[in-house]
mmCIF file of C-alpha atoms in Angstrom:
data_model
loop_
_atom_site.group_PDB
_atom_site.id
_atom_site.type_symbol
_atom_site.label_atom_id
_atom_site.label_comp_id
_atom_site.label_asym_id
_atom_site.label_seq_id
_atom_site.Cartn_x
_atom_site.Cartn_y
_atom_site.Cartn_z
ATOM 1 C CA UNK A 1 -0.455 0.359 -0.347
ATOM 2 C CA UNK A 2 0.960 3.696 -1.211
ATOM 3 C CA UNK A 3 0.846 4.904 2.592
ATOM 4 C CA UNK A 4 2.357 8.778 1.680
ATOM 5 C CA UNK A 5 -1.295 8.875 -1.080
ATOM 6 C CA UNK A 6 -3.976 7.410 0.881
ATOM 7 C CA UNK A 7 -2.572 10.070 4.084
ATOM 8 C CA UNK A 8 -3.059 12.722 1.894
ATOM 9 C CA UNK A 9 -6.302 11.702 0.103
ATOM 10 C CA UNK A 10 -7.286 11.743 3.970
ATOM 11 C CA UNK A 11 -5.868 15.015 4.832
ATOM 12 C CA UNK A 12 -7.340 16.836 1.997
ATOM 13 C CA UNK A 13 -10.973 15.200 3.038
ATOM 14 C CA UNK A 14 -10.014 16.086 6.797
ATOM 15 C CA UNK A 15 -9.597 19.794 5.404
ATOM 16 C CA UNK A 16 -12.345 19.436 4.038
ATOM 17 C CA UNK A 17 -14.341 19.016 7.286
ATOM 18 C CA UNK A 18 -13.454 21.427 9.115
ATOM 19 C CA UNK A 19 -15.866 23.415 6.561
ATOM 20 C CA UNK A 20 -19.146 21.949 8.948
ATOM 21 C CA UNK A 21 -20.726 24.289 11.626
ATOM 22 C CA UNK A 22 -20.080 22.468 15.243
ATOM 23 C CA UNK A 23 -18.701 20.475 16.260
ATOM 24 C CA UNK A 24 -20.373 17.555 14.547
ATOM 25 C CA UNK A 25 -18.812 14.485 14.985
ATOM 26 C CA UNK A 26 -21.703 12.432 14.273
ATOM 27 C CA UNK A 27 -21.009 13.855 10.459
ATOM 28 C CA UNK A 28 -18.035 14.169 10.171
ATOM 29 C CA UNK A 29 -17.766 10.122 11.364
ATOM 30 C CA UNK A 30 -20.384 9.447 8.819
ATOM 31 C CA UNK A 31 -18.701 11.401 6.022
ATOM 32 C CA UNK A 32 -15.244 9.393 6.960
ATOM 33 C CA UNK A 33 -16.721 6.716 6.972
ATOM 34 C CA UNK A 34 -18.187 6.826 3.179
ATOM 35 C CA UNK A 35 -14.806 8.242 1.929
ATOM 36 C CA UNK A 36 -13.006 5.620 3.180
ATOM 37 C CA UNK A 37 -15.455 3.061 1.728
ATOM 38 C CA UNK A 38 -14.307 4.996 -1.910
ATOM 39 C CA UNK A 39 -10.471 3.414 -0.988
ATOM 40 C CA UNK A 40 -11.178 0.725 -0.722
ATOM 41 C CA UNK A 41 -10.330 0.471 2.852
ATOM 42 C CA UNK A 42 -14.360 -1.365 4.113
ATOM 43 C CA UNK A 43 -14.390 -4.747 4.248
ATOM 44 C CA UNK A 44 -14.714 -7.542 2.202
ATOM 45 C CA UNK A 45 -18.589 -8.391 1.145
ATOM 46 C CA UNK A 46 -19.883 -11.490 2.895
ATOM 47 C CA UNK A 47 -18.488 -14.448 -0.360
ATOM 48 C CA UNK A 48 -14.625 -12.901 -0.739
ATOM 49 C CA UNK A 49 -14.225 -12.622 2.970
ATOM 50 C CA UNK A 50 -15.615 -16.470 3.119
ATOM 51 C CA UNK A 51 -13.217 -17.775 0.406
ATOM 52 C CA UNK A 52 -10.276 -15.668 1.686
ATOM 53 C CA UNK A 53 -10.680 -18.105 4.982
ATOM 54 C CA UNK A 54 -11.343 -21.347 3.735
ATOM 55 C CA UNK A 55 -8.511 -20.738 1.171
ATOM 56 C CA UNK A 56 -6.659 -19.519 4.354
ATOM 57 C CA UNK A 57 -7.578 -22.440 6.146
ATOM 58 C CA UNK A 58 -7.587 -24.804 3.855
ATOM 59 C CA UNK A 59 -3.335 -24.099 3.807
ATOM 60 C CA UNK A 60 -2.418 -23.574 7.605
ATOM 61 C CA UNK A 61 -4.398 -26.810 7.963
ATOM 62 C CA UNK A 62 -2.525 -28.665 5.060
ATOM 63 C CA UNK A 63 0.702 -26.861 6.273
ATOM 64 C CA UNK A 64 1.073 -27.375 9.910
ATOM 65 C CA UNK A 65 0.488 -31.343 9.931
ATOM 66 C CA UNK A 66 3.057 -32.113 6.985
ATOM 67 C CA UNK A 67 5.300 -29.902 8.858
ATOM 68 C CA UNK A 68 4.491 -31.663 12.100
ATOM 69 C CA UNK A 69 4.843 -35.328 10.775
ATOM 70 C CA UNK A 70 7.950 -34.340 9.454
ATOM 71 C CA UNK A 71 9.657 -32.804 13.195
ATOM 72 C CA UNK A 72 7.217 -35.542 15.149
ATOM 73 C CA UNK A 73 8.952 -38.899 12.104
ATOM 74 C CA UNK A 74 12.473 -36.719 13.275
ATOM 75 C CA UNK A 75 12.560 -36.581 16.838
ATOM 76 C CA UNK A 76 11.090 -40.088 17.465
ATOM 77 C CA UNK A 77 13.618 -41.857 16.370
ATOM 78 C CA UNK A 78 16.787 -41.065 16.872
ATOM 79 C CA UNK A 79 18.028 -43.444 13.829
ATOM 80 C CA UNK A 80 15.720 -40.540 11.383
ATOM 81 C CA UNK A 81 18.341 -38.282 13.318
ATOM 82 C CA UNK A 82 20.653 -37.732 10.147
ATOM 83 C CA UNK A 83 22.996 -34.261 9.436
ATOM 84 C CA UNK A 84 21.013 -34.339 6.512
ATOM 85 C CA UNK A 85 17.991 -34.770 7.907
ATOM 86 C CA UNK A 86 18.506 -31.813 9.840
ATOM 87 C CA UNK A 87 17.525 -29.320 6.883
ATOM 88 C CA UNK A 88 14.327 -30.826 6.381
ATOM 89 C CA UNK A 89 13.763 -30.532 9.550
ATOM 90 C CA UNK A 90 13.949 -26.455 9.823
ATOM 91 C CA UNK A 91 12.698 -26.092 6.775
ATOM 92 C CA UNK A 92 10.111 -28.049 7.748
ATOM 93 C CA UNK A 93 10.020 -25.984 11.387
ATOM 94 C CA UNK A 94 10.621 -22.952 9.825
ATOM 95 C CA UNK A 95 7.012 -22.708 7.365
ATOM 96 C CA UNK A 96 5.501 -24.198 10.584
ATOM 97 C CA UNK A 97 5.972 -20.743 12.101
ATOM 98 C CA UNK A 98 5.504 -19.237 9.051
ATOM 99 C CA UNK A 99 1.722 -21.826 9.339
ATOM 100 C CA UNK A 100 0.977 -21.393 13.062
ATOM 101 C CA UNK A 101 1.481 -17.503 13.668
ATOM 102 C CA UNK A 102 2.333 -15.554 10.411
ATOM 103 C CA UNK A 103 -0.633 -16.541 7.914
ATOM 104 C CA UNK A 104 -3.534 -16.081 10.413
ATOM 105 C CA UNK A 105 -2.138 -12.031 11.054
ATOM 106 C CA UNK A 106 -1.808 -11.881 7.082
ATOM 107 C CA UNK A 107 -6.023 -13.420 6.534
ATOM 108 C CA UNK A 108 -6.772 -10.639 9.916
ATOM 109 C CA UNK A 109 -4.757 -7.445 7.214
ATOM 110 C CA UNK A 110 -6.301 -8.526 4.565
ATOM 111 C CA UNK A 111 -9.633 -8.942 5.672
ATOM 112 C CA UNK A 112 -9.980 -6.036 8.381
ATOM 113 C CA UNK A 113 -7.783 -3.913 6.495
ATOM 114 C CA UNK A 114 -6.403 -2.020 8.834
ATOM 115 C CA UNK A 115 -4.703 -3.025 11.913
ATOM 116 C CA UNK A 116 -5.587 -3.583 15.851
ATOM 117 C CA UNK A 117 -3.067 -5.626 17.402
ATOM 118 C CA UNK A 118 -0.973 -2.478 18.338
ATOM 119 C CA UNK A 119 2.396 -0.986 16.688
ATOM 120 C CA UNK A 120 5.431 -4.470 17.839
ATOM 121 C CA UNK A 121 3.119 -6.490 17.183
ATOM 122 C CA UNK A 122 3.053 -4.565 12.725
ATOM 123 C CA UNK A 123 7.053 -5.120 13.956
ATOM 124 C CA UNK A 124 6.772 -8.449 15.785
ATOM 125 C CA UNK A 125 4.972 -9.873 12.765
ATOM 126 C CA UNK A 126 6.150 -8.876 9.785
ATOM 127 C CA UNK A 127 10.199 -9.437 11.245
ATOM 128 C CA UNK A 128 8.978 -13.015 11.742
ATOM 129 C CA UNK A 129 7.793 -13.824 8.857
ATOM 130 C CA UNK A 130 10.622 -12.768 7.453
ATOM 131 C CA UNK A 131 13.239 -13.977 9.600
ATOM 132 C CA UNK A 132 11.165 -17.359 8.883
ATOM 133 C CA UNK A 133 10.637 -16.524 5.014
ATOM 134 C CA UNK A 134 14.437 -16.916 4.256
ATOM 135 C CA UNK A 135 15.144 -18.887 6.525
ATOM 136 C CA UNK A 136 13.814 -21.449 3.994
ATOM 137 C CA UNK A 137 14.682 -20.251 1.254
ATOM 138 C CA UNK A 138 18.607 -20.731 2.731
ATOM 139 C CA UNK A 139 17.538 -24.266 4.218
ATOM 140 C CA UNK A 140 16.452 -25.883 0.096
ATOM 141 C CA UNK A 141 20.019 -24.275 -0.693
ATOM 142 C CA UNK A 142 21.543 -26.553 1.970
ATOM 143 C CA UNK A 143 19.664 -29.516 0.624
ATOM 144 C CA UNK A 144 20.879 -28.326 -2.325
ATOM 145 C CA UNK A 145 24.087 -28.073 -1.871
ATOM 146 C CA UNK A 146 24.067 -30.975 0.378
ATOM 147 C CA UNK A 147 22.546 -32.941 -1.794
ATOM 148 C CA UNK A 148 24.603 -32.366 -4.785
ATOM 149 C CA UNK A 149 28.139 -32.530 -2.267
ATOM 150 C CA UNK A 150 27.401 -36.693 -1.631
ATOM 151 C CA UNK A 151 26.160 -37.270 -5.466
ATOM 152 C CA UNK A 152 29.218 -35.677 -7.191
ATOM 153 C CA UNK A 153 31.862 -36.043 -4.418
ATOM 154 C CA UNK A 154 30.377 -39.306 -3.257
ATOM 155 C CA UNK A 155 34.383 -40.481 -1.682
ATOM 156 C CA UNK A 156 34.424 -36.837 1.029
ATOM 157 C CA UNK A 157 33.866 -37.185 4.120
ATOM 158 C CA UNK A 158 30.390 -36.920 4.989
ATOM 159 C CA UNK A 159 29.140 -34.056 7.302
ATOM 160 C CA UNK A 160 28.179 -34.306 10.986
ATOM 161 C CA UNK A 161 25.675 -33.382 13.383
ATOM 162 C CA UNK A 162 27.976 -30.674 14.148
ATOM 163 C CA UNK A 163 28.796 -29.099 11.267
ATOM 164 C CA UNK A 164 24.810 -29.109 10.096
ATOM 165 C CA UNK A 165 24.045 -27.275 12.766
ATOM 166 C CA UNK A 166 26.419 -24.644 12.465
ATOM 167 C CA UNK A 167 26.015 -24.285 9.252
ATOM 168 C CA UNK A 168 21.790 -24.144 10.746
ATOM 169 C CA UNK A 169 22.962 -21.467 12.808
ATOM 170 C CA UNK A 170 25.199 -19.218 10.368
ATOM 171 C CA UNK A 171 21.629 -19.595 8.679
ATOM 172 C CA UNK A 172 18.963 -18.359 11.498
ATOM 173 C CA UNK A 173 21.681 -15.503 11.963
ATOM 174 C CA UNK A 174 21.714 -14.098 8.295
ATOM 175 C CA UNK A 175 17.981 -14.357 8.194
ATOM 176 C CA UNK A 176 17.926 -12.139 11.000
ATOM 177 C CA UNK A 177 19.748 -10.153 10.270
ATOM 178 C CA UNK A 178 18.263 -9.708 6.524
ATOM 179 C CA UNK A 179 14.514 -9.090 8.538
ATOM 180 C CA UNK A 180 15.946 -5.966 10.908
ATOM 181 C CA UNK A 181 14.122 -3.623 7.928
ATOM 182 C CA UNK A 182 12.134 -4.947 8.317
ATOM 183 C CA UNK A 183 10.619 -5.010 12.426
ATOM 184 C CA UNK A 184 12.838 -1.141 12.497
ATOM 185 C CA UNK A 185 11.065 0.582 9.301
ATOM 186 C CA UNK A 186 7.543 -1.260 10.349
ATOM 187 C CA UNK A 187 5.051 0.383 12.396
ATOM 188 C CA UNK A 188 1.271 0.802 12.867
ATOM 189 C CA UNK A 189 0.072 4.413 11.233
ATOM 190 C CA UNK A 190 -3.157 5.938 12.640
ATOM 191 C CA UNK A 191 -4.381 7.314 9.613
ATOM 192 C CA UNK A 192 -6.907 9.454 10.597
ATOM 193 C CA UNK A 193 -6.688 10.430 14.377
ATOM 194 C CA UNK A 194 -9.140 9.006 16.482
ATOM 195 C CA UNK A 195 -10.723 12.097 17.387
ATOM 196 C CA UNK A 196 -13.297 11.687 14.073
ATOM 197 C CA UNK A 197 -14.977 9.576 15.512
ATOM 198 C CA UNK A 198 -13.478 6.400 13.377
ATOM 199 C CA UNK A 199 -9.879 4.885 14.168
ATOM 200 C CA UNK A 200 -8.586 3.556 10.646
ATOM 201 C CA UNK A 201 -4.279 2.166 11.584
ATOM 202 C CA UNK A 202 -2.954 0.735 8.497
ATOM 203 C CA UNK A 203 0.866 -1.858 9.176
ATOM 204 C CA UNK A 204 2.754 -0.311 6.297
ATOM 205 C CA UNK A 205 6.728 0.319 6.041
ATOM 206 C CA UNK A 206 7.876 4.415 6.732
ATOM 207 C CA UNK A 207 10.944 4.612 5.349
ATOM 208 C CA UNK A 208 14.010 7.315 5.979
ATOM 209 C CA UNK A 209 14.350 7.754 2.355
ATOM 210 C CA UNK A 210 11.605 7.256 -0.085
ATOM 211 C CA UNK A 211 13.703 4.436 -2.464
ATOM 212 C CA UNK A 212 14.729 2.100 0.924
ATOM 213 C CA UNK A 213 11.364 0.291 0.286
ATOM 214 C CA UNK A 214 12.171 -0.288 -3.266
ATOM 215 C CA UNK A 215 16.326 -0.528 -3.277
ATOM 216 C CA UNK A 216 14.584 -3.036 0.508
ATOM 217 C CA UNK A 217 13.277 -4.842 -2.400
ATOM 218 C CA UNK A 218 15.238 -5.481 -4.128
ATOM 219 C CA UNK A 219 18.049 -7.159 -2.105
ATOM 220 C CA UNK A 220 15.165 -9.413 -1.292
ATOM 221 C CA UNK A 221 14.177 -11.084 -4.079
ATOM 222 C CA UNK A 222 18.337 -10.808 -5.843
ATOM 223 C CA UNK A 223 18.616 -13.021 -2.041
ATOM 224 C CA UNK A 224 15.833 -14.891 -0.811
ATOM 225 C CA UNK A 225 14.542 -15.605 -4.930
ATOM 226 C CA UNK A 226 17.205 -15.665 -7.590
ATOM 227 C CA UNK A 227 19.610 -16.509 -6.258
ATOM 228 C CA UNK A 228 18.689 -20.032 -4.164
ATOM 229 C CA UNK A 229 17.022 -20.805 -7.894
ATOM 230 C CA UNK A 230 19.995 -20.112 -9.091
ATOM 231 C CA UNK A 231 22.637 -22.265 -7.208
ATOM 232 C CA UNK A 232 18.935 -25.103 -6.800
ATOM 233 C CA UNK A 233 18.297 -26.102 -10.395
ATOM 234 C CA UNK A 234 22.545 -25.609 -10.894
ATOM 235 C CA UNK A 235 23.470 -28.153 -8.289
ATOM 236 C CA UNK A 236 20.040 -30.020 -9.287
ATOM 237 C CA UNK A 237 21.576 -30.474 -13.601
ATOM 238 C CA UNK A 238 25.268 -30.740 -11.961
ATOM 239 C CA UNK A 239 23.307 -34.749 -10.774
ATOM 240 C CA UNK A 240 21.257 -35.177 -13.166
ATOM 241 C CA UNK A 241 23.602 -35.334 -15.593
ATOM 242 C CA UNK A 242 25.905 -37.298 -12.850
ATOM 243 C CA UNK A 243 23.470 -40.077 -13.084
ATOM 244 C CA UNK A 244 23.167 -40.107 -16.571
ATOM 245 C CA UNK A 245 26.922 -41.331 -17.032
ATOM 246 C CA UNK A 246 27.019 -43.808 -14.312
ATOM 247 C CA UNK A 247 24.268 -45.071 -15.930
ATOM 248 C CA UNK A 248 25.978 -45.010 -19.304
ATOM 249 C CA UNK A 249 28.589 -46.185 -17.013
ATOM 250 C CA UNK A 250 27.320 -49.291 -15.337
ATOM 251 C CA UNK A 251 25.122 -49.739 -18.488
ATOM 252 C CA UNK A 252 28.160 -50.819 -20.603
ATOM 253 C CA UNK A 253 30.107 -52.887 -18.180
ATOM 254 C CA UNK A 254 26.407 -55.105 -17.567
ATOM 255 C CA UNK A 255 24.388 -57.293 -19.788
ATOM 256 C CA UNK A 256 21.862 -57.786 -17.053
ATOM 257 C CA UNK A 257 18.308 -55.804 -19.504
ATOM 258 C CA UNK A 258 15.893 -55.892 -16.292
ATOM 259 C CA UNK A 259 18.295 -54.306 -13.965
ATOM 260 C CA UNK A 260 18.983 -51.492 -16.108
ATOM 261 C CA UNK A 261 15.593 -51.252 -16.746
ATOM 262 C CA UNK A 262 15.001 -50.595 -13.057
ATOM 263 C CA UNK A 263 18.415 -47.884 -13.225
ATOM 264 C CA UNK A 264 16.626 -46.305 -16.040
ATOM 265 C CA UNK A 265 13.766 -45.704 -13.898
ATOM 266 C CA UNK A 266 15.046 -45.035 -10.776
ATOM 267 C CA UNK A 267 17.129 -42.107 -12.983
ATOM 268 C CA UNK A 268 13.919 -40.432 -14.024
ATOM 269 C CA UNK A 269 12.235 -40.757 -11.140
ATOM 270 C CA UNK A 270 15.389 -38.728 -9.579
ATOM 271 C CA UNK A 271 15.067 -36.722 -12.404
ATOM 272 C CA UNK A 272 11.954 -35.703 -12.200
ATOM 273 C CA UNK A 273 11.677 -34.682 -8.038
ATOM 274 C CA UNK A 274 14.163 -32.575 -8.781
ATOM 275 C CA UNK A 275 12.847 -30.755 -11.814
ATOM 276 C CA UNK A 276 9.630 -31.133 -9.671
ATOM 277 C CA UNK A 277 11.354 -28.824 -6.255
ATOM 278 C CA UNK A 278 12.807 -26.570 -8.793
ATOM 279 C CA UNK A 279 10.187 -25.460 -10.593
ATOM 280 C CA UNK A 280 8.065 -25.570 -7.208
ATOM 281 C CA UNK A 281 9.911 -22.807 -6.122
ATOM 282 C CA UNK A 282 10.411 -21.020 -9.037
ATOM 283 C CA UNK A 283 6.064 -20.947 -9.506
ATOM 284 C CA UNK A 284 5.113 -20.849 -5.761
ATOM 285 C CA UNK A 285 7.491 -17.095 -5.204
ATOM 286 C CA UNK A 286 7.857 -15.572 -8.317
ATOM 287 C CA UNK A 287 4.102 -13.653 -7.549
ATOM 288 C CA UNK A 288 4.367 -12.124 -4.528
ATOM 289 C CA UNK A 289 7.838 -11.104 -5.722
ATOM 290 C CA UNK A 290 6.650 -9.552 -8.683
ATOM 291 C CA UNK A 291 4.088 -7.583 -7.001
ATOM 292 C CA UNK A 292 6.057 -6.610 -4.121
ATOM 293 C CA UNK A 293 8.600 -4.797 -6.985
ATOM 294 C CA UNK A 294 5.412 -3.262 -9.034
ATOM 295 C CA UNK A 295 3.923 -1.973 -6.348
ATOM 296 C CA UNK A 296 6.894 -0.270 -4.489
ATOM 297 C CA UNK A 297 8.672 1.159 -8.835
ATOM 298 C CA UNK A 298 5.889 2.890 -8.823
ATOM 299 C CA UNK A 299 4.244 4.099 -5.973
ATOM 300 C CA UNK A 300 1.378 6.864 -6.406
ATOM 301 C CA UNK A 301 1.912 5.717 -9.929
ATOM 302 C CA UNK A 302 -0.312 3.019 -9.814
ATOM 303 C CA UNK A 303 -3.092 2.469 -11.479
ATOM 304 C CA UNK A 304 -4.519 -0.625 -9.025
ATOM 305 C CA UNK A 305 -6.903 0.825 -6.323
ATOM 306 C CA UNK A 306 -6.690 -0.635 -2.697
ATOM 307 C CA UNK A 307 -9.471 -2.916 -2.814
ATOM 308 C CA UNK A 308 -7.404 -4.696 -5.807
ATOM 309 C CA UNK A 309 -4.024 -4.607 -4.207
ATOM 310 C CA UNK A 310 -5.626 -6.710 -1.335
ATOM 311 C CA UNK A 311 -6.726 -8.850 -3.611
ATOM 312 C CA UNK A 312 -3.274 -9.238 -5.613
ATOM 313 C CA UNK A 313 -1.938 -9.647 -2.742
ATOM 314 C CA UNK A 314 -3.813 -11.942 -1.043
ATOM 315 C CA UNK A 315 -3.239 -15.063 -4.124
ATOM 316 C CA UNK A 316 -0.054 -14.131 -4.658
ATOM 317 C CA UNK A 317 0.797 -14.142 -0.140
ATOM 318 C CA UNK A 318 -1.357 -17.946 -0.610
ATOM 319 C CA UNK A 319 0.917 -19.011 -3.845
ATOM 320 C CA UNK A 320 3.582 -17.628 -2.101
ATOM 321 C CA UNK A 321 3.002 -20.000 1.304
ATOM 322 C CA UNK A 322 1.881 -23.104 -0.581
ATOM 323 C CA UNK A 323 5.285 -23.890 -0.638
ATOM 324 C CA UNK A 324 4.920 -24.702 3.182
ATOM 325 C CA UNK A 325 2.586 -27.607 1.967
ATOM 326 C CA UNK A 326 4.577 -28.254 -0.851
ATOM 327 C CA UNK A 327 7.478 -28.590 0.774
ATOM 328 C CA UNK A 328 6.499 -30.853 3.213
ATOM 329 C CA UNK A 329 5.551 -33.749 0.279
ATOM 330 C CA UNK A 330 8.779 -32.641 -1.999
ATOM 331 C CA UNK A 331 11.609 -33.311 1.069
ATOM 332 C CA UNK A 332 9.329 -35.791 3.163
ATOM 333 C CA UNK A 333 6.990 -37.629 1.412
ATOM 334 C CA UNK A 334 9.317 -38.755 -1.865
ATOM 335 C CA UNK A 335 11.731 -39.272 1.087
ATOM 336 C CA UNK A 336 12.062 -43.541 1.563
ATOM 337 C CA UNK A 337 13.041 -42.840 4.642
ATOM 338 C CA UNK A 338 10.812 -40.488 5.371
ATOM 339 C CA UNK A 339 7.540 -42.457 4.212
ATOM 340 C CA UNK A 340 7.669 -44.916 5.911
ATOM 341 C CA UNK A 341 7.856 -43.102 9.468
ATOM 342 C CA UNK A 342 4.596 -41.457 8.311
ATOM 343 C CA UNK A 343 3.199 -45.007 7.640
ATOM 344 C CA UNK A 344 3.822 -45.869 10.902
ATOM 345 C CA UNK A 345 2.976 -42.378 13.061
ATOM 346 C CA UNK A 346 -0.776 -42.928 10.922
ATOM 347 C CA UNK A 347 -0.767 -46.086 12.392
ATOM 348 C CA UNK A 348 -2.033 -47.082 7.926
ATOM 349 C CA UNK A 349 -1.751 -50.695 8.786
ATOM 350 C CA UNK A 350 -3.335 -50.686 11.894
ATOM 351 C CA UNK A 351 -5.935 -48.514 10.935
ATOM 352 C CA UNK A 352 -6.334 -51.048 7.622
ATOM 353 C CA UNK A 353 -7.022 -54.176 10.621
ATOM 354 C CA UNK A 354 -9.286 -52.481 12.074
ATOM 355 C CA UNK A 355 -10.325 -51.483 9.348
ATOM 356 C CA UNK A 356 -11.128 -54.913 7.514
ATOM 357 C CA UNK A 357 -11.763 -56.497 11.295
ATOM 358 C CA UNK A 358 -14.677 -53.788 11.442
ATOM 359 C CA UNK A 359 -15.934 -54.489 8.146
ATOM 360 C CA UNK A 360 -15.080 -58.385 7.153
ATOM 361 C CA UNK A 361 -18.479 -61.199 7.844
ATOM 362 C CA UNK A 362 -17.910 -61.669 11.576
ATOM 363 C CA UNK A 363 -17.103 -64.130 11.886
ATOM 364 C CA UNK A 364 -20.420 -67.718 13.631
ATOM 365 C CA UNK A 365 -19.201 -69.379 16.658
ATOM 366 C CA UNK A 366 -18.809 -73.799 16.361
ATOM 367 C CA UNK A 367 -21.863 -75.661 17.344
ATOM 368 C CA UNK A 368 -22.524 -78.686 17.282
ATOM 369 C CA UNK A 369 -25.228 -79.951 15.211
ATOM 370 C CA UNK A 370 -27.172 -83.511 15.280
ATOM 371 C CA UNK A 371 -28.408 -84.613 12.575
ATOM 372 C CA UNK A 372 -29.847 -88.352 12.570
ATOM 373 C CA UNK A 373 -29.977 -90.276 9.004
ATOM 374 C CA UNK A 374 -31.425 -93.215 8.136
ATOM 375 C CA UNK A 375 -29.274 -96.060 8.672
ATOM 376 C CA UNK A 376 -28.483 -98.844 6.771
ATOM 377 C CA UNK A 377 -30.630 -101.795 7.322
ATOM 378 C CA UNK A 378 -29.013 -105.273 6.996
ATOM 379 C CA UNK A 379 -29.922 -107.891 5.775
ATOM 380 C CA UNK A 380 -31.908 -109.625 8.091
ATOM 381 C CA UNK A 381 -33.763 -106.474 8.400
ATOM 382 C CA UNK A 382 -34.802 -106.202 5.174
ATOM 383 C CA UNK A 383 -36.375 -110.077 4.708
ATOM 384 C CA UNK A 384 -38.565 -109.080 7.573
ATOM 385 C CA UNK A 385 -39.154 -106.377 6.996
ATOM 386 C CA UNK A 386 -40.591 -108.011 2.995
ATOM 387 C CA UNK A 387 -41.841 -110.955 5.264
ATOM 388 C CA UNK A 388 -43.953 -108.414 7.620
ATOM 389 C CA UNK A 389 -41.816 -109.460 10.751
ATOM 390 C CA UNK A 390 -41.884 -106.334 13.374
ATOM 391 C CA UNK A 391 -38.970 -105.390 14.498
ATOM 392 C CA UNK A 392 -38.216 -103.828 18.212
ATOM 393 C CA UNK A 393 -37.105 -99.865 17.268
ATOM 394 C CA UNK A 394 -33.964 -99.057 17.963
ATOM 395 C CA UNK A 395 -33.110 -98.019 21.594
ATOM 396 C CA UNK A 396 -31.635 -94.190 22.329
ATOM 397 C CA UNK A 397 -28.290 -96.475 22.785
ATOM 398 C CA UNK A 398 -28.571 -97.990 18.929
ATOM 399 C CA UNK A 399 -29.745 -94.594 17.822
ATOM 400 C CA UNK A 400 -26.662 -92.501 19.310
ATOM 401 C CA UNK A 401 -24.500 -95.468 17.596
ATOM 402 C CA UNK A 402 -26.086 -93.928 13.958
ATOM 403 C CA UNK A 403 -25.750 -90.157 14.779
ATOM 404 C CA UNK A 404 -23.594 -88.010 12.444
ATOM 405 C CA UNK A 405 -22.952 -84.698 13.780
ATOM 406 C CA UNK A 406 -21.306 -82.304 11.753
ATOM 407 C CA UNK A 407 -20.081 -78.840 12.882
ATOM 408 C CA UNK A 408 -21.920 -76.195 11.149
ATOM 409 C CA UNK A 409 -19.065 -73.574 9.296
#
């Protein structure tokens, strides 16, 4: 938002209100409310609000669930606490913080179009969000470089936990320093003095020089977007070429067609995964970077209204935060070890067994059934029957001897 442009408009409106005779604050508030609505600073309609709230809630729920699974999977299993997985957990923690802490405040600001959480929270939320965004992108870069080192130089000694922890400390320190201007130059600004009966505060950047915001946006785009793309793309391209070379060497050394096909499928799957990681990162963060550059560059010359600005920002912001939902899939679920832990956490086998037991037909208890069958007549009995000779009825003991017992299924 161009704060200077909005402030100039409100100052003009306040000067016009001074011509109102008497201290009719109710009339002033009425005129100000209408003016605020015309400037697009009023709340959205119900349908737009519900759509935005629903989309934000879906992103928050999916991102929180996926990143929580990644963290729990590493915490509960000592075998998962490797130096390589430390970077994945760090990525999950930063994305989880974005989902649980900063996204709700951003949603409230977009829906209400003002800021009612005070100056300190304005500074803290914006700085914390910037810090976690920097940590997330630098963690993605660190994961790419770690994979590059393992595959391209497999004979070198792998990174130990101490080294990975030191790298993580450096990542957080650099991210904090880069986000410091967001804490210093953000402030909760009163667009309308409270004396006029209507309060309108916004959380916005106030730089000491006019071009300060644009310079910071360009630097942020270079270090948070362009540089990670270059590093990740170069590392994964080199990995793909290395895997291709190994496949050719292996194919020339063996005659096993089935083994070559399996290796080819594995290589294709790996390449697709690496390409997907780079493409998802580019698509997720491109809109918000372009939007920020445009708004800071155009300033008061922007043709976008305030309401359109909030809508466009919300869409671009959700696309950027969608990376918090895709990262657990790309770095967790598509990893065999993490996928196994996810299955255990979700008790897949036990749940499937419970579903089968619930839906299966209950087994009937085996109940003895006594079936009386007609026994075959002996030769003497047949002759007596033909001669109409009376034969006494068999006793109970004799009948039992001719029983046939059957157990029901």
